[in-house]
mmCIF file of C-alpha atoms in Angstrom:
data_model
loop_
_atom_site.group_PDB
_atom_site.id
_atom_site.type_symbol
_atom_site.label_atom_id
_atom_site.label_comp_id
_atom_site.label_asym_id
_atom_site.label_seq_id
_atom_site.Cartn_x
_atom_site.Cartn_y
_atom_site.Cartn_z
ATOM 1 C CA UNK A 1 32.617 43.336 -7.337
ATOM 2 C CA UNK A 2 31.407 40.788 -9.529
ATOM 3 C CA UNK A 3 34.044 37.945 -6.020
ATOM 4 C CA UNK A 4 30.660 39.811 -4.046
ATOM 5 C CA UNK A 5 28.178 38.402 -6.151
ATOM 6 C CA UNK A 6 29.627 34.988 -7.161
ATOM 7 C CA UNK A 7 30.230 34.357 -3.352
ATOM 8 C CA UNK A 8 26.612 35.914 -2.119
ATOM 9 C CA UNK A 9 25.045 32.939 -5.238
ATOM 10 C CA UNK A 10 27.210 30.647 -3.563
ATOM 11 C CA UNK A 11 25.747 30.719 -0.657
ATOM 12 C CA UNK A 12 22.053 31.190 -2.042
ATOM 13 C CA UNK A 13 22.784 28.415 -3.047
ATOM 14 C CA UNK A 14 24.568 26.673 0.051
ATOM 15 C CA UNK A 15 21.440 27.694 1.547
ATOM 16 C CA UNK A 16 18.905 25.954 -0.675
ATOM 17 C CA UNK A 17 20.712 22.607 -1.258
ATOM 18 C CA UNK A 18 20.711 22.460 2.881
ATOM 19 C CA UNK A 19 16.473 23.837 2.640
ATOM 20 C CA UNK A 20 16.494 20.486 0.234
ATOM 21 C CA UNK A 21 18.190 17.892 2.042
ATOM 22 C CA UNK A 22 16.751 18.906 5.499
ATOM 23 C CA UNK A 23 13.284 18.726 3.141
ATOM 24 C CA UNK A 24 14.364 15.330 2.171
ATOM 25 C CA UNK A 25 14.895 13.947 5.943
ATOM 26 C CA UNK A 26 11.948 15.258 6.768
ATOM 27 C CA UNK A 27 9.466 13.839 4.095
ATOM 28 C CA UNK A 28 11.538 10.465 4.405
ATOM 29 C CA UNK A 29 8.768 9.178 6.944
ATOM 30 C CA UNK A 30 6.814 6.181 7.109
ATOM 31 C CA UNK A 31 2.867 6.393 8.941
ATOM 32 C CA UNK A 32 2.602 5.191 12.207
ATOM 33 C CA UNK A 33 -0.023 2.705 12.754
ATOM 34 C CA UNK A 34 -3.194 3.049 13.289
ATOM 35 C CA UNK A 35 -6.115 1.328 15.850
ATOM 36 C CA UNK A 36 -8.782 1.067 13.217
ATOM 37 C CA UNK A 37 -11.331 0.814 15.949
ATOM 38 C CA UNK A 38 -10.913 4.448 17.342
ATOM 39 C CA UNK A 39 -11.077 5.281 13.492
ATOM 40 C CA UNK A 40 -14.050 3.909 13.337
ATOM 41 C CA UNK A 41 -14.542 5.516 15.645
ATOM 42 C CA UNK A 42 -14.219 9.201 14.809
ATOM 43 C CA UNK A 43 -14.246 8.239 10.986
ATOM 44 C CA UNK A 44 -18.123 7.445 11.484
ATOM 45 C CA UNK A 45 -18.916 10.446 14.048
ATOM 46 C CA UNK A 46 -17.967 12.112 12.015
ATOM 47 C CA UNK A 47 -20.647 11.295 9.986
ATOM 48 C CA UNK A 48 -23.618 12.098 11.672
ATOM 49 C CA UNK A 49 -25.256 11.729 14.769
ATOM 50 C CA UNK A 50 -27.579 9.388 13.336
ATOM 51 C CA UNK A 51 -24.741 7.289 12.354
ATOM 52 C CA UNK A 52 -24.020 3.330 14.128
ATOM 53 C CA UNK A 53 -21.376 0.585 14.492
ATOM 54 C CA UNK A 54 -22.752 -1.825 11.815
ATOM 55 C CA UNK A 55 -20.535 -5.045 10.021
ATOM 56 C CA UNK A 56 -18.669 -3.311 7.612
ATOM 57 C CA UNK A 57 -17.983 0.411 9.622
ATOM 58 C CA UNK A 58 -15.056 -1.080 10.714
ATOM 59 C CA UNK A 59 -12.811 -2.105 7.484
ATOM 60 C CA UNK A 60 -14.732 0.580 5.172
ATOM 61 C CA UNK A 61 -12.964 3.105 7.596
ATOM 62 C CA UNK A 62 -9.606 2.043 7.840
ATOM 63 C CA UNK A 63 -9.988 1.744 3.981
ATOM 64 C CA UNK A 64 -10.805 5.055 4.202
ATOM 65 C CA UNK A 65 -8.274 5.881 6.505
ATOM 66 C CA UNK A 66 -5.107 4.906 4.693
ATOM 67 C CA UNK A 67 -6.165 5.844 1.161
ATOM 68 C CA UNK A 68 -6.313 9.843 3.310
ATOM 69 C CA UNK A 69 -2.959 9.191 4.935
ATOM 70 C CA UNK A 70 -1.445 8.086 1.679
ATOM 71 C CA UNK A 71 -1.836 12.049 0.751
ATOM 72 C CA UNK A 72 -1.795 13.862 3.752
ATOM 73 C CA UNK A 73 1.819 12.506 5.435
ATOM 74 C CA UNK A 74 4.546 13.969 6.631
ATOM 75 C CA UNK A 75 4.999 15.555 3.131
ATOM 76 C CA UNK A 76 2.466 14.609 0.923
ATOM 77 C CA UNK A 77 1.957 13.090 -1.552
ATOM 78 C CA UNK A 78 5.146 12.661 -3.606
ATOM 79 C CA UNK A 79 5.010 10.314 -6.079
ATOM 80 C CA UNK A 80 4.211 12.439 -9.005
ATOM 81 C CA UNK A 81 6.182 14.724 -7.336
ATOM 82 C CA UNK A 82 8.062 16.938 -10.540
ATOM 83 C CA UNK A 83 10.563 19.046 -9.149
ATOM 84 C CA UNK A 84 12.909 18.787 -5.637
ATOM 85 C CA UNK A 85 13.164 17.317 -3.340
ATOM 86 C CA UNK A 86 9.859 14.806 -4.196
ATOM 87 C CA UNK A 87 11.710 13.921 -7.513
ATOM 88 C CA UNK A 88 15.301 13.255 -6.107
ATOM 89 C CA UNK A 89 13.514 10.720 -3.521
ATOM 90 C CA UNK A 90 12.505 7.326 -4.267
ATOM 91 C CA UNK A 91 11.921 5.001 -0.805
ATOM 92 C CA UNK A 92 8.596 6.972 -0.465
ATOM 93 C CA UNK A 93 7.116 6.675 -3.698
ATOM 94 C CA UNK A 94 7.292 3.225 -3.876
ATOM 95 C CA UNK A 95 6.023 2.799 -0.569
ATOM 96 C CA UNK A 96 2.704 5.201 -1.817
ATOM 97 C CA UNK A 97 3.082 2.323 -4.184
ATOM 98 C CA UNK A 98 1.984 -0.366 -1.631
ATOM 99 C CA UNK A 99 -0.255 1.638 -0.110
ATOM 100 C CA UNK A 100 -1.991 2.416 -2.810
ATOM 101 C CA UNK A 101 -1.988 -1.785 -4.223
ATOM 102 C CA UNK A 102 -3.240 -2.943 -0.863
ATOM 103 C CA UNK A 103 -5.486 0.546 -1.493
ATOM 104 C CA UNK A 104 -6.569 -0.596 -5.420
ATOM 105 C CA UNK A 105 -7.412 -4.200 -3.983
ATOM 106 C CA UNK A 106 -9.816 -3.621 -1.059
ATOM 107 C CA UNK A 107 -11.450 -1.114 -3.457
ATOM 108 C CA UNK A 108 -12.500 -3.641 -5.592
ATOM 109 C CA UNK A 109 -13.270 -6.526 -3.366
ATOM 110 C CA UNK A 110 -15.328 -4.131 -1.912
ATOM 111 C CA UNK A 111 -17.649 -3.032 -5.286
ATOM 112 C CA UNK A 112 -17.192 -6.626 -6.661
ATOM 113 C CA UNK A 113 -17.879 -8.483 -3.861
ATOM 114 C CA UNK A 114 -18.090 -7.246 -0.406
ATOM 115 C CA UNK A 115 -21.225 -4.877 -0.661
ATOM 116 C CA UNK A 116 -23.483 -7.829 -3.023
ATOM 117 C CA UNK A 117 -25.361 -9.997 -2.104
ATOM 118 C CA UNK A 118 -24.856 -12.347 -4.960
ATOM 119 C CA UNK A 119 -22.786 -11.175 -8.719
ATOM 120 C CA UNK A 120 -26.343 -10.487 -9.728
ATOM 121 C CA UNK A 121 -26.778 -7.717 -7.382
ATOM 122 C CA UNK A 122 -26.304 -4.112 -9.084
ATOM 123 C CA UNK A 123 -23.738 -3.036 -7.523
ATOM 124 C CA UNK A 124 -23.071 0.257 -5.467
ATOM 125 C CA UNK A 125 -22.896 3.412 -7.071
ATOM 126 C CA UNK A 126 -20.278 5.219 -4.876
ATOM 127 C CA UNK A 127 -17.795 1.952 -4.654
ATOM 128 C CA UNK A 128 -19.091 2.003 -8.962
ATOM 129 C CA UNK A 129 -17.268 4.762 -8.699
ATOM 130 C CA UNK A 130 -13.740 4.473 -6.321
ATOM 131 C CA UNK A 131 -12.856 2.293 -8.108
ATOM 132 C CA UNK A 132 -11.617 3.041 -11.173
ATOM 133 C CA UNK A 133 -11.017 6.844 -9.094
ATOM 134 C CA UNK A 134 -8.073 5.258 -7.052
ATOM 135 C CA UNK A 135 -7.115 3.234 -10.567
ATOM 136 C CA UNK A 136 -6.689 6.165 -12.149
ATOM 137 C CA UNK A 137 -1.760 6.618 -12.819
ATOM 138 C CA UNK A 138 0.270 7.131 -9.439
ATOM 139 C CA UNK A 139 2.696 9.163 -11.116
ATOM 140 C CA UNK A 140 -0.082 12.001 -13.340
ATOM 141 C CA UNK A 141 0.801 15.580 -11.800
ATOM 142 C CA UNK A 142 -1.323 16.984 -14.784
ATOM 143 C CA UNK A 143 -4.642 18.096 -14.810
ATOM 144 C CA UNK A 144 -6.660 15.545 -13.590
ATOM 145 C CA UNK A 145 -4.055 14.790 -10.425
ATOM 146 C CA UNK A 146 -3.093 11.460 -9.123
ATOM 147 C CA UNK A 147 -3.970 13.265 -5.575
ATOM 148 C CA UNK A 148 -6.988 15.549 -7.027
ATOM 149 C CA UNK A 149 -8.412 11.422 -8.692
ATOM 150 C CA UNK A 150 -8.327 9.595 -5.071
ATOM 151 C CA UNK A 151 -9.755 12.388 -3.094
ATOM 152 C CA UNK A 152 -12.779 11.664 -4.987
ATOM 153 C CA UNK A 153 -12.403 8.182 -4.969
ATOM 154 C CA UNK A 154 -11.908 8.801 -0.563
ATOM 155 C CA UNK A 155 -15.092 10.870 -1.046
ATOM 156 C CA UNK A 156 -17.835 8.566 -2.932
ATOM 157 C CA UNK A 157 -16.231 6.253 0.589
ATOM 158 C CA UNK A 158 -17.096 7.940 2.606
ATOM 159 C CA UNK A 159 -20.505 8.696 1.518
ATOM 160 C CA UNK A 160 -20.747 4.694 0.803
ATOM 161 C CA UNK A 161 -19.934 4.527 4.265
ATOM 162 C CA UNK A 162 -21.795 6.857 5.561
ATOM 163 C CA UNK A 163 -24.947 4.884 4.005
ATOM 164 C CA UNK A 164 -23.949 1.966 5.606
ATOM 165 C CA UNK A 165 -24.544 3.277 8.734
ATOM 166 C CA UNK A 166 -27.298 5.711 8.679
ATOM 167 C CA UNK A 167 -29.772 3.018 7.648
ATOM 168 C CA UNK A 168 -32.554 3.862 6.706
ATOM 169 C CA UNK A 169 -33.654 3.171 3.152
ATOM 170 C CA UNK A 170 -31.677 1.960 -0.063
ATOM 171 C CA UNK A 171 -29.108 1.969 2.616
ATOM 172 C CA UNK A 172 -25.542 0.132 1.201
ATOM 173 C CA UNK A 173 -24.835 -3.112 2.098
ATOM 174 C CA UNK A 174 -21.300 -4.790 3.471
ATOM 175 C CA UNK A 175 -21.696 -8.917 3.150
ATOM 176 C CA UNK A 176 -18.858 -10.402 5.779
ATOM 177 C CA UNK A 177 -19.420 -13.996 4.308
ATOM 178 C CA UNK A 178 -16.513 -16.450 4.612
ATOM 179 C CA UNK A 179 -16.154 -16.864 0.573
ATOM 180 C CA UNK A 180 -16.141 -13.342 0.188
ATOM 181 C CA UNK A 181 -13.127 -13.358 2.933
ATOM 182 C CA UNK A 182 -11.653 -16.051 0.945
ATOM 183 C CA UNK A 183 -11.526 -14.219 -2.224
ATOM 184 C CA UNK A 184 -9.871 -10.628 -0.758
ATOM 185 C CA UNK A 185 -7.723 -13.045 0.738
ATOM 186 C CA UNK A 186 -6.611 -15.270 -2.148
ATOM 187 C CA UNK A 187 -5.677 -11.748 -4.078
ATOM 188 C CA UNK A 188 -3.350 -10.003 -0.717
ATOM 189 C CA UNK A 189 -1.851 -13.945 -1.141
ATOM 190 C CA UNK A 190 -0.726 -13.509 -4.215
ATOM 191 C CA UNK A 191 0.257 -10.175 -3.464
ATOM 192 C CA UNK A 192 2.273 -11.367 -0.529
ATOM 193 C CA UNK A 193 3.300 -14.507 -3.039
ATOM 194 C CA UNK A 194 4.828 -11.432 -6.328
ATOM 195 C CA UNK A 195 6.048 -9.401 -3.128
ATOM 196 C CA UNK A 196 8.725 -12.270 -1.828
ATOM 197 C CA UNK A 197 9.410 -13.621 -4.612
ATOM 198 C CA UNK A 198 11.289 -9.968 -5.920
ATOM 199 C CA UNK A 199 12.891 -9.775 -2.405
ATOM 200 C CA UNK A 200 14.245 -13.092 -2.531
ATOM 201 C CA UNK A 201 15.212 -12.353 -5.595
ATOM 202 C CA UNK A 202 17.441 -9.868 -4.564
ATOM 203 C CA UNK A 203 20.224 -12.195 -3.324
ATOM 204 C CA UNK A 204 20.832 -13.648 -6.914
ATOM 205 C CA UNK A 205 18.886 -17.046 -6.909
ATOM 206 C CA UNK A 206 18.676 -20.551 -9.217
ATOM 207 C CA UNK A 207 14.610 -21.209 -9.654
ATOM 208 C CA UNK A 208 13.147 -24.040 -11.344
ATOM 209 C CA UNK A 209 10.703 -24.111 -13.567
ATOM 210 C CA UNK A 210 7.409 -24.315 -11.617
ATOM 211 C CA UNK A 211 4.607 -22.244 -13.565
ATOM 212 C CA UNK A 212 2.788 -25.058 -14.964
ATOM 213 C CA UNK A 213 2.040 -26.748 -10.520
ATOM 214 C CA UNK A 214 2.875 -29.817 -11.933
ATOM 215 C CA UNK A 215 -0.435 -30.357 -13.883
ATOM 216 C CA UNK A 216 0.711 -33.746 -17.458
ATOM 217 C CA UNK A 217 -1.693 -31.565 -19.319
ATOM 218 C CA UNK A 218 -1.680 -28.209 -18.458
ATOM 219 C CA UNK A 219 -0.637 -25.697 -21.742
ATOM 220 C CA UNK A 220 1.296 -22.214 -21.157
ATOM 221 C CA UNK A 221 2.213 -19.799 -24.120
ATOM 222 C CA UNK A 222 5.307 -19.424 -24.641
ATOM 223 C CA UNK A 223 8.253 -21.961 -23.480
ATOM 224 C CA UNK A 224 10.548 -20.815 -20.639
ATOM 225 C CA UNK A 225 13.620 -23.172 -19.738
ATOM 226 C CA UNK A 226 13.864 -25.430 -16.852
ATOM 227 C CA UNK A 227 16.050 -23.346 -14.581
ATOM 228 C CA UNK A 228 16.586 -19.548 -14.528
ATOM 229 C CA UNK A 229 18.347 -16.901 -13.029
ATOM 230 C CA UNK A 230 17.393 -14.261 -11.558
ATOM 231 C CA UNK A 231 18.869 -10.865 -9.579
ATOM 232 C CA UNK A 232 17.798 -7.919 -8.702
ATOM 233 C CA UNK A 233 18.859 -4.735 -10.692
ATOM 234 C CA UNK A 234 21.058 -3.190 -7.838
ATOM 235 C CA UNK A 235 18.810 0.247 -8.533
ATOM 236 C CA UNK A 236 15.347 -1.670 -7.524
ATOM 237 C CA UNK A 237 16.509 -4.121 -4.411
ATOM 238 C CA UNK A 238 15.185 -0.290 -2.333
ATOM 239 C CA UNK A 239 12.505 0.274 -4.878
ATOM 240 C CA UNK A 240 11.171 -3.120 -4.108
ATOM 241 C CA UNK A 241 11.686 -2.858 -0.540
ATOM 242 C CA UNK A 242 10.259 -0.638 0.627
ATOM 243 C CA UNK A 243 6.108 -1.074 -1.759
ATOM 244 C CA UNK A 244 6.754 -4.313 0.195
ATOM 245 C CA UNK A 245 6.906 -2.159 3.164
ATOM 246 C CA UNK A 246 4.214 0.819 1.827
ATOM 247 C CA UNK A 247 2.083 -2.901 1.082
ATOM 248 C CA UNK A 248 2.765 -4.705 4.179
ATOM 249 C CA UNK A 249 1.560 -1.239 6.018
ATOM 250 C CA UNK A 250 -2.148 -1.122 4.377
ATOM 251 C CA UNK A 251 -2.426 -4.468 4.109
ATOM 252 C CA UNK A 252 -1.924 -5.022 8.516
ATOM 253 C CA UNK A 253 -4.646 -2.731 8.568
ATOM 254 C CA UNK A 254 -6.708 -4.191 6.227
ATOM 255 C CA UNK A 255 -7.334 -7.725 8.541
ATOM 256 C CA UNK A 256 -7.103 -6.492 11.466
ATOM 257 C CA UNK A 257 -10.567 -3.946 10.159
ATOM 258 C CA UNK A 258 -11.661 -7.502 9.051
ATOM 259 C CA UNK A 259 -10.255 -9.016 11.801
ATOM 260 C CA UNK A 260 -13.705 -7.415 13.662
ATOM 261 C CA UNK A 261 -16.711 -6.941 10.919
ATOM 262 C CA UNK A 262 -15.955 -11.243 10.078
ATOM 263 C CA UNK A 263 -16.102 -12.254 13.295
ATOM 264 C CA UNK A 264 -18.329 -14.610 14.180
ATOM 265 C CA UNK A 265 -17.208 -16.452 10.287
ATOM 266 C CA UNK A 266 -13.857 -16.162 12.017
ATOM 267 C CA UNK A 267 -15.013 -17.866 15.322
ATOM 268 C CA UNK A 268 -16.902 -20.392 13.289
ATOM 269 C CA UNK A 269 -13.639 -21.511 10.968
ATOM 270 C CA UNK A 270 -11.710 -21.546 13.759
ATOM 271 C CA UNK A 271 -9.513 -19.186 11.889
ATOM 272 C CA UNK A 272 -9.342 -15.958 14.361
ATOM 273 C CA UNK A 273 -5.867 -17.561 15.485
ATOM 274 C CA UNK A 274 -4.049 -18.295 11.702
ATOM 275 C CA UNK A 275 -5.407 -13.796 11.216
ATOM 276 C CA UNK A 276 -3.752 -12.904 13.958
ATOM 277 C CA UNK A 277 -0.247 -14.768 13.152
ATOM 278 C CA UNK A 278 -1.147 -13.682 9.653
ATOM 279 C CA UNK A 279 -1.570 -9.873 11.087
ATOM 280 C CA UNK A 280 1.717 -10.259 14.224
ATOM 281 C CA UNK A 281 3.913 -11.388 11.133
ATOM 282 C CA UNK A 282 3.300 -8.228 9.449
ATOM 283 C CA UNK A 283 3.639 -5.931 12.032
ATOM 284 C CA UNK A 284 7.422 -7.458 12.251
ATOM 285 C CA UNK A 285 7.495 -6.462 8.915
ATOM 286 C CA UNK A 286 7.003 -2.668 9.278
ATOM 287 C CA UNK A 287 9.990 -2.860 12.743
ATOM 288 C CA UNK A 288 12.296 0.338 12.141
ATOM 289 C CA UNK A 289 14.933 -0.599 9.539
ATOM 290 C CA UNK A 290 18.893 0.287 11.596
ATOM 291 C CA UNK A 291 20.987 0.930 8.228
ATOM 292 C CA UNK A 292 21.075 4.255 6.728
ATOM 293 C CA UNK A 293 20.450 2.470 3.291
ATOM 294 C CA UNK A 294 18.814 -1.371 2.720
ATOM 295 C CA UNK A 295 21.704 -3.465 2.869
ATOM 296 C CA UNK A 296 21.448 -6.200 0.618
ATOM 297 C CA UNK A 297 24.476 -9.135 1.679
ATOM 298 C CA UNK A 298 24.784 -12.558 1.706
ATOM 299 C CA UNK A 299 21.971 -14.784 2.631
ATOM 300 C CA UNK A 300 24.832 -16.329 5.514
ATOM 301 C CA UNK A 301 27.783 -13.749 5.117
ATOM 302 C CA UNK A 302 29.380 -10.885 7.239
ATOM 303 C CA UNK A 303 26.032 -8.157 6.415
ATOM 304 C CA UNK A 304 22.689 -8.298 6.580
ATOM 305 C CA UNK A 305 20.295 -8.470 3.565
ATOM 306 C CA UNK A 306 17.414 -6.902 4.384
ATOM 307 C CA UNK A 307 15.610 -7.985 1.855
ATOM 308 C CA UNK A 308 15.594 -11.165 2.514
ATOM 309 C CA UNK A 309 14.234 -10.558 6.227
ATOM 310 C CA UNK A 310 11.203 -8.661 4.674
ATOM 311 C CA UNK A 311 10.977 -10.754 2.388
ATOM 312 C CA UNK A 312 9.686 -13.911 5.236
#
């Protein structure tokens, strides 16, 4: 009897492990790119027959769909999972955090700049609610969970978009001005610079102290050595890689949407081609990984260094 019991328990355990591994393989998934123009028509069409294409509708719809994809992709939202297989996975949760970072940045830009005519103007009520909801911790599983907070934020974005495309008294606004676009691109540039530095440290490098940017009168709170060797711990290499992929995925969607909403501004500044080149570089960063793991070979060695390729 004991031998049969142990055999039965072994079979159950084997089936459970096989199921967990199958789910890990199925959930290890990065959503594909979506067409921002078609997406805007679909999202605004869901809001009613009175909806119409207006300035800002493509960018807002892209933000909504990116956040919705974060929650409803294959496997759902994994960053706050406490049970297998989600708790055993780290690539997708780091991808999710990259998408969430880009989502938070654009939601804050919408609240503070894009929806306001000037700094003294009143904030949009829905965006005022959406911004802090997106800032909720990404790994919270107790009530209110991360997913519930983000879904509430998406609801407020939909309400803002409904007023934006519906027109009428008290409608929402989206100001496609050069200064608003420049401010947002500066935030995105800082994010990309930070991710690039973290990715470049995968192979280890000696960095000079450039914190004061050569300004003889600049000061900082504590002294730093003139040279410093930085190297990413091997346990964080794939984390940084997938976080960068997630951020680049969301940023590409946002910039493609802004290319439409800010088309007159970009044309007047002769910057359309420059933005298209940035989008093309982000598209290259989304190419499928031809390896089951993130390789960290020497920069000019026999094996690839995927982190350095992503940093470029």
